[in-house]
Coordinates of C-alpha atoms in Angstrom, one line a residue:
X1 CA -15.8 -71.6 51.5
X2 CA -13.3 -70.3 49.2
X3 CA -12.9 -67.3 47.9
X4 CA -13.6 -66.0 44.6
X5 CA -10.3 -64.5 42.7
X6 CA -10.2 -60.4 43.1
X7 CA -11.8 -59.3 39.4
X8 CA -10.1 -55.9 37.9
X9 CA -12.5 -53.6 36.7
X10 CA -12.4 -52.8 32.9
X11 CA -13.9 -49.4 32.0
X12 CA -15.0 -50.9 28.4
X13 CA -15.9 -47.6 27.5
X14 CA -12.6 -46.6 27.9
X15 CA -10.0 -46.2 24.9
X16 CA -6.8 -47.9 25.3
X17 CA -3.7 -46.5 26.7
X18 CA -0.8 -46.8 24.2
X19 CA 2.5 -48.4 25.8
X20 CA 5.1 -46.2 25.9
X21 CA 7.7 -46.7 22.9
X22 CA 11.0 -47.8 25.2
X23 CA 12.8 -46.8 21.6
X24 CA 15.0 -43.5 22.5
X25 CA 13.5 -40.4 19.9
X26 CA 16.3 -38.2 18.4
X27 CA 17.1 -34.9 20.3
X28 CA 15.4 -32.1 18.2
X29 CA 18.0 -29.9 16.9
X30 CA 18.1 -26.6 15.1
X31 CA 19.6 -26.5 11.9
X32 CA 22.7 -24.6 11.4
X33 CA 23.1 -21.0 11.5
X34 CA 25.8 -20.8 8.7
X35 CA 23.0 -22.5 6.4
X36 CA 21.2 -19.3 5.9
X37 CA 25.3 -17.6 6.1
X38 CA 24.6 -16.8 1.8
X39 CA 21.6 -15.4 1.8
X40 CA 22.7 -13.2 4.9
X41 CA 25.6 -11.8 3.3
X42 CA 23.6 -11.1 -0.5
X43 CA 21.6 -9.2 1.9
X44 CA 24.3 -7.1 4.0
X45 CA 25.4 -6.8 0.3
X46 CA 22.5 -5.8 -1.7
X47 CA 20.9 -4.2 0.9
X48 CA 22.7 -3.1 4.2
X49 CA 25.9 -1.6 3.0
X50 CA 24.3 0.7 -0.2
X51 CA 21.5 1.5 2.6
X52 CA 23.5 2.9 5.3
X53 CA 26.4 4.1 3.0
X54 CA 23.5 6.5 1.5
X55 CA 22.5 7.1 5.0
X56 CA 25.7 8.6 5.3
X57 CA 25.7 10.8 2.2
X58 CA 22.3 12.9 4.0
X59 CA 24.8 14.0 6.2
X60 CA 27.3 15.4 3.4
X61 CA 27.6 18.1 1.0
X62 CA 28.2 15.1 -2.0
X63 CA 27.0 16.8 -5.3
X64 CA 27.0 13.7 -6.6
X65 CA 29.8 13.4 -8.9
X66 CA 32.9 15.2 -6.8
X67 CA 34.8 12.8 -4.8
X68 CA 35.9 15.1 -2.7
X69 CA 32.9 16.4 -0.3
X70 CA 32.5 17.0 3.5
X71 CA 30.8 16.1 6.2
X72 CA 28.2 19.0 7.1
X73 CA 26.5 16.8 10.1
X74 CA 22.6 17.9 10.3
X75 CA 23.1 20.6 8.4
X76 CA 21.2 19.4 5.6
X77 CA 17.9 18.3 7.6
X78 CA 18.3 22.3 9.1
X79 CA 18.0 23.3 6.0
X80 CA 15.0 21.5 5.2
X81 CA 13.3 23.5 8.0
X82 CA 13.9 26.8 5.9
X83 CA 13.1 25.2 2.4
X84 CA 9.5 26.4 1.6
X85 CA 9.6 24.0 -1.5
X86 CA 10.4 21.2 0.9
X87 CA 7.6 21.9 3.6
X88 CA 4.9 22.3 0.3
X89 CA 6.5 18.7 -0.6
X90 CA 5.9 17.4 2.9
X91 CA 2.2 18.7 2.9
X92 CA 1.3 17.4 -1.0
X93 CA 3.0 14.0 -0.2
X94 CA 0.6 13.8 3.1
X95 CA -2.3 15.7 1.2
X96 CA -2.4 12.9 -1.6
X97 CA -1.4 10.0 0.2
X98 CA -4.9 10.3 2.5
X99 CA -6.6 11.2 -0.5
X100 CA -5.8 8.4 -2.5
X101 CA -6.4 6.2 0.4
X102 CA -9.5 7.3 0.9
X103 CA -11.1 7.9 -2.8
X104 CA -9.5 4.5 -4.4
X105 CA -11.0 2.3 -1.4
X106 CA -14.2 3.9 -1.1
X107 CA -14.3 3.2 -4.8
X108 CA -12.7 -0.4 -4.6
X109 CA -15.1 -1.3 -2.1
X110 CA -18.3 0.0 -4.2
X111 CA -17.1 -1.7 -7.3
X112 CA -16.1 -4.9 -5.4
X113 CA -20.1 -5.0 -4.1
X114 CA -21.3 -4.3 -7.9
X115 CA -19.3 -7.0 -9.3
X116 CA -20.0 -9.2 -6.4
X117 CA -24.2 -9.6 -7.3
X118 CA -25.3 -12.4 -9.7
X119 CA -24.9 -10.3 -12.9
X120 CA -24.3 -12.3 -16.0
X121 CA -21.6 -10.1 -17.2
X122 CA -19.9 -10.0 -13.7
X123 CA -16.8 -11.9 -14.8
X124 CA -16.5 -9.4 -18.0
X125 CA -17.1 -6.4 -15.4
X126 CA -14.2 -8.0 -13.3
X127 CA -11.3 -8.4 -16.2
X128 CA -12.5 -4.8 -17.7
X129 CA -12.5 -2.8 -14.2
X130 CA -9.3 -4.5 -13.2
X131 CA -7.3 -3.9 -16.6
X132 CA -5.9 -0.3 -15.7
X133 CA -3.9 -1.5 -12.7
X134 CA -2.2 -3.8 -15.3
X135 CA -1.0 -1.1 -17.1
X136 CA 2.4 0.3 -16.6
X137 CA 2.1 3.7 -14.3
X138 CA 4.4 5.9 -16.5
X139 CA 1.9 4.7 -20.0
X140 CA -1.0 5.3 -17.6
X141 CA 0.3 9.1 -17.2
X142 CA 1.4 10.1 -20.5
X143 CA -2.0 8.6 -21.8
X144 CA -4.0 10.7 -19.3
X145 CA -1.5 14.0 -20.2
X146 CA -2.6 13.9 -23.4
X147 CA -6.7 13.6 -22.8
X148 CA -6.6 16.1 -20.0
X149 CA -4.6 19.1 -22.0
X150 CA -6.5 22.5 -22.9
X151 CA -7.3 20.4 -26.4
X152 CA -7.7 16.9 -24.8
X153 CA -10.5 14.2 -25.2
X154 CA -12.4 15.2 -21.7
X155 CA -12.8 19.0 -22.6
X156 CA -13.8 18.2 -26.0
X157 CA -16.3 16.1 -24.7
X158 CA -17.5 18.4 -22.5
X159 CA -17.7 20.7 -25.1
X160 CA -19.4 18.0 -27.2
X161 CA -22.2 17.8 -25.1
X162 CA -23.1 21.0 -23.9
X163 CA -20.9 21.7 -21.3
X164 CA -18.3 23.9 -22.3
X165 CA -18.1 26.1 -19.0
X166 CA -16.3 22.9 -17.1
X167 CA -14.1 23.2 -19.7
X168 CA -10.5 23.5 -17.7
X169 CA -6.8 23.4 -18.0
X170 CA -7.1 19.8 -15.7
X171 CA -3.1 20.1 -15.2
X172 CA -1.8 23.7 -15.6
X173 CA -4.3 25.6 -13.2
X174 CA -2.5 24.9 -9.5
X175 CA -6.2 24.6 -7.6
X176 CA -6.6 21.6 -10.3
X177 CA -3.4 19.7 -11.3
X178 CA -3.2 17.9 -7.7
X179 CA -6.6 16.7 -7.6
X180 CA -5.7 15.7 -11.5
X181 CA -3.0 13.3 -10.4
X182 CA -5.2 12.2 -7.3
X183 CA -7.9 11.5 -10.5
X184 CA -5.7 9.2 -12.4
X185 CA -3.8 7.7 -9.6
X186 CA -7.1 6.4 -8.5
X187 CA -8.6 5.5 -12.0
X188 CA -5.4 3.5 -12.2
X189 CA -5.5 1.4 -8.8
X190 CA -9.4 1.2 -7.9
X191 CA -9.7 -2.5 -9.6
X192 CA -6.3 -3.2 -7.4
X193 CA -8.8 -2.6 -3.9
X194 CA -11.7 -3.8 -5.5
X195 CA -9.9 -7.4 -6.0
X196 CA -8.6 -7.2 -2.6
X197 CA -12.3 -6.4 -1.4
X198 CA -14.1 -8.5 -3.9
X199 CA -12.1 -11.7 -2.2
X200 CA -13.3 -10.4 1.2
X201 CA -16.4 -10.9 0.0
X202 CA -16.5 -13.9 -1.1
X203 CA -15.3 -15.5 1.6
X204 CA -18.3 -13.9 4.0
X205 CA -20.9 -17.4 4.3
X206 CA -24.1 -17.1 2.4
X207 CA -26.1 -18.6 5.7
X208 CA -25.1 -15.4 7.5
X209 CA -26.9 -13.5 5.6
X210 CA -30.1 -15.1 5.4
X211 CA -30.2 -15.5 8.4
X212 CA -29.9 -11.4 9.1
X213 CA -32.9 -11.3 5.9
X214 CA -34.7 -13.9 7.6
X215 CA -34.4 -11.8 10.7
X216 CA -35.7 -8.6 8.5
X217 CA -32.5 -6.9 8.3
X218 CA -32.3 -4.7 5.2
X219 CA -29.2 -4.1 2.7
X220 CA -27.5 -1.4 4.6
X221 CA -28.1 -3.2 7.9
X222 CA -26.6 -6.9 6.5
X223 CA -23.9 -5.2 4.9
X224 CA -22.6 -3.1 8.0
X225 CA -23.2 -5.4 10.7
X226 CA -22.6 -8.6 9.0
X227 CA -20.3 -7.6 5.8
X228 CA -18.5 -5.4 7.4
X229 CA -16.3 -6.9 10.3
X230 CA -15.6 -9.9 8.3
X231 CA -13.9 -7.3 5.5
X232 CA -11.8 -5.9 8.1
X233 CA -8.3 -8.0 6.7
X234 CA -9.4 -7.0 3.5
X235 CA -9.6 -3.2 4.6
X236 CA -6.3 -3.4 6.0
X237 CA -4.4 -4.8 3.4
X238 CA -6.3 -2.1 0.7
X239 CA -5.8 0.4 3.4
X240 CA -2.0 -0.2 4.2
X241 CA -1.0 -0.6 0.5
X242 CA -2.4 3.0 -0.5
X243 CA -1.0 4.6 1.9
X244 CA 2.2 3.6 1.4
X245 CA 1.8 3.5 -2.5
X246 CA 0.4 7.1 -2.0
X247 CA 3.3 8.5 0.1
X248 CA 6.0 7.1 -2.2
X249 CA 3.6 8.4 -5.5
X250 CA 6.5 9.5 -8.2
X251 CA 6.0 8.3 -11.8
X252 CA 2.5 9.4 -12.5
X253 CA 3.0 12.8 -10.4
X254 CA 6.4 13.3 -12.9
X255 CA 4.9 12.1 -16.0
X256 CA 1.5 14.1 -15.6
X257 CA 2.9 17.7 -14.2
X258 CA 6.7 17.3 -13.7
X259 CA 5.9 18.4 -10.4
X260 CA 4.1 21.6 -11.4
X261 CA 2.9 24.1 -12.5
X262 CA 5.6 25.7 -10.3
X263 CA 5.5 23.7 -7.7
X264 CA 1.8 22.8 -7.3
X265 CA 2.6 19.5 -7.3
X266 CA 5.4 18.5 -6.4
X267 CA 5.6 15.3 -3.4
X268 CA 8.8 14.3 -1.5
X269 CA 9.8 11.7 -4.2
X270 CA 9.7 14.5 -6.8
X271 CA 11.4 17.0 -5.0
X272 CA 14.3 14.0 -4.5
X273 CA 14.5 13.7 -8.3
X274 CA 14.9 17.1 -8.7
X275 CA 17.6 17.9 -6.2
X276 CA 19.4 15.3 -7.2
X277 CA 19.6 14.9 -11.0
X278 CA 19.0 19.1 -11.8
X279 CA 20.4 20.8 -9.4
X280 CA 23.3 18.1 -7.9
X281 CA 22.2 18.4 -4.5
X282 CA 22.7 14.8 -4.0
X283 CA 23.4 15.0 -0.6
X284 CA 20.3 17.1 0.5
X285 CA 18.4 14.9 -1.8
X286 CA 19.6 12.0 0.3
X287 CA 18.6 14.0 3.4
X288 CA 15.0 14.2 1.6
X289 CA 14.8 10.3 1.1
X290 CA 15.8 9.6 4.9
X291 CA 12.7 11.9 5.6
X292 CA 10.4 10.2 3.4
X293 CA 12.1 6.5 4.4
X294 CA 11.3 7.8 8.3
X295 CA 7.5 9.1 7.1
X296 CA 6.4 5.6 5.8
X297 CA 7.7 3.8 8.3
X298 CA 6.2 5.9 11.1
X299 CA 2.8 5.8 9.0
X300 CA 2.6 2.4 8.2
X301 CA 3.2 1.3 11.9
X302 CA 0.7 4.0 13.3
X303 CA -1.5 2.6 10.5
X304 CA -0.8 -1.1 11.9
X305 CA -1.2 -0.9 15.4
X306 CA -4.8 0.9 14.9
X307 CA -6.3 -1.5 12.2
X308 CA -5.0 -4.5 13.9
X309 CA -6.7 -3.3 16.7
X310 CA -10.0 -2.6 15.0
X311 CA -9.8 -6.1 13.4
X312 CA -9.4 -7.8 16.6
X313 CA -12.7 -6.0 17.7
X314 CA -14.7 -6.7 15.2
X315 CA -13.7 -10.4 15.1

């Protein structure tokens, strides 16, 4: 009896197997360097060269205007170890940089959750609480100058309704004319966070939490164990840009106090101004910005590293 042919089996279940393309593909090839040669050299133009020739003027005794100066090597950061007015700098810039950080996004953050309920005038709330940080900084200080002086719109309204003793001299008592600026700085940039926060928010999923009501979890429980983690980009990015923004603080410090009274007031960016443009120190003031430029930097990465890891966690 013969045979019946061998019979391949077919796994019909299976999807087919393309055949290979015999065609040779193109080699993938980076483009050239020398295409990105413009933009490299606007940079090392704009940016490099004026950078590291000021870099060089920190260790000079430039004033500024006299071509001839010398080269006084680290004197000028030794100096800064014996300048009281510097050290008082160092510790306001630090001083109102945290607290800026902290008031403006514990602020943000409350206003962002207000705004983010199902109020009917919620869109109006959003254009009206977000309007100061449209406004230029040094308009924003010479508008607040004028309604916190000893005559000024706040103490005449205290005294309007009754409450003449907190009557105060906002910005020329020293216990008061820091917290001032903190005052306005954050009246200023609270709808900046809140925007940030507010788009956090509305990117958490409404199933999340009704499932944690279902479940019988309250307000203050949904919001810190559900809200929470997933605001932790939008706490970084608030976070990172007022501390920065709080360090570098100069036209509403300049425009409210001039750095006083004294020097109450004055931050590193101030004391820069100063040093260079009164008293033609423009080589210590150089000095001074290195410092600052060395601050931020050192902050901002600190700042970085630890929120980056806190995000990872709490994703």
């Amino acid at each position: 009896m013969a045979l019946a042919p061998h019979k391949r089996l077919v796994d019909k279940d299976r999807p087919p197997v393309a055949a290979p393309d015999p065609r040779p593909r193109p080699a993938r090839t980076a483009p050239p360097w020398w295409f990105a040669l413009p933009a490299m050299l606007l940079f090392a133009f704009v940016v490099l060269v004026p950078s590291v020739r000021g870099v060089y003027y920190a260790f000079t005794d430039w004033d500024g205007l006299d071509p001839d100066f010398s080269f006084v090597g680290l004197d000028n950061f030794a100096a800064m170890l014996d300048d009281p007015d510097a050290k008082q700098a160092v510790w306001h810039t630090l001083l109102i940089a945290v607290a800026i950080t902290v008031v403006q996004n514990a602020v943000g953050l409350l206003l962002a959750l207000g705004v983010n309920s199902a109020i009917k005038s919620r869109n109006l709330l959003r254009v009206f609480l977000f309007a100061p940080a449209v406004i230029t900084p040094i308009v924003t200080a010479y508008l607040w100058r004028n309604l916190l002086g000893p005559d000024g719109a706040v103490n005449s309204l205290f005294g309007a309704v009754g409450l003449g003793g907190w009557r105060q001299d906002w910005l020329g008592d020293p216990e008061l004319a820091l917290w001032s600026v903190v005052g306005v700085t954050v009246w200023q940039y609270a709808g900046y966070s809140m925007v940030i926060f507010l788009a956090g928010l509305q990117s958490v999923p409404k199933e999340i939490h009704e499932a944690a009501s279902m479940d019988g979890a309250g307000p203050v429980r949904r919001f810190w164990s559900v809200t929470r983690p997933l605001l932790a980009p939008a706490l970084t990015i608030n976070l990172m840009l007022s501390i920065i923004g709080g360090i570098k603080l100069f036209d509403q410090v300049y425009a409210l106090t001039g750095g006083g009274p004294g020097h109450a007031t004055d931050t590193i960016s101030t004391l820069i101004y100063k040093d260079a443009f009164t008293l033609g120190e423009f080589g210590y003031s150089i000095a001074l910005a290195v410092v600052l430029t060395i601050i931020v930097a050192v902050v901002s990465a600190g700042q970085y590293a630890a929120l980056s890891r806190n995000e990872r966690a709490a994703s």
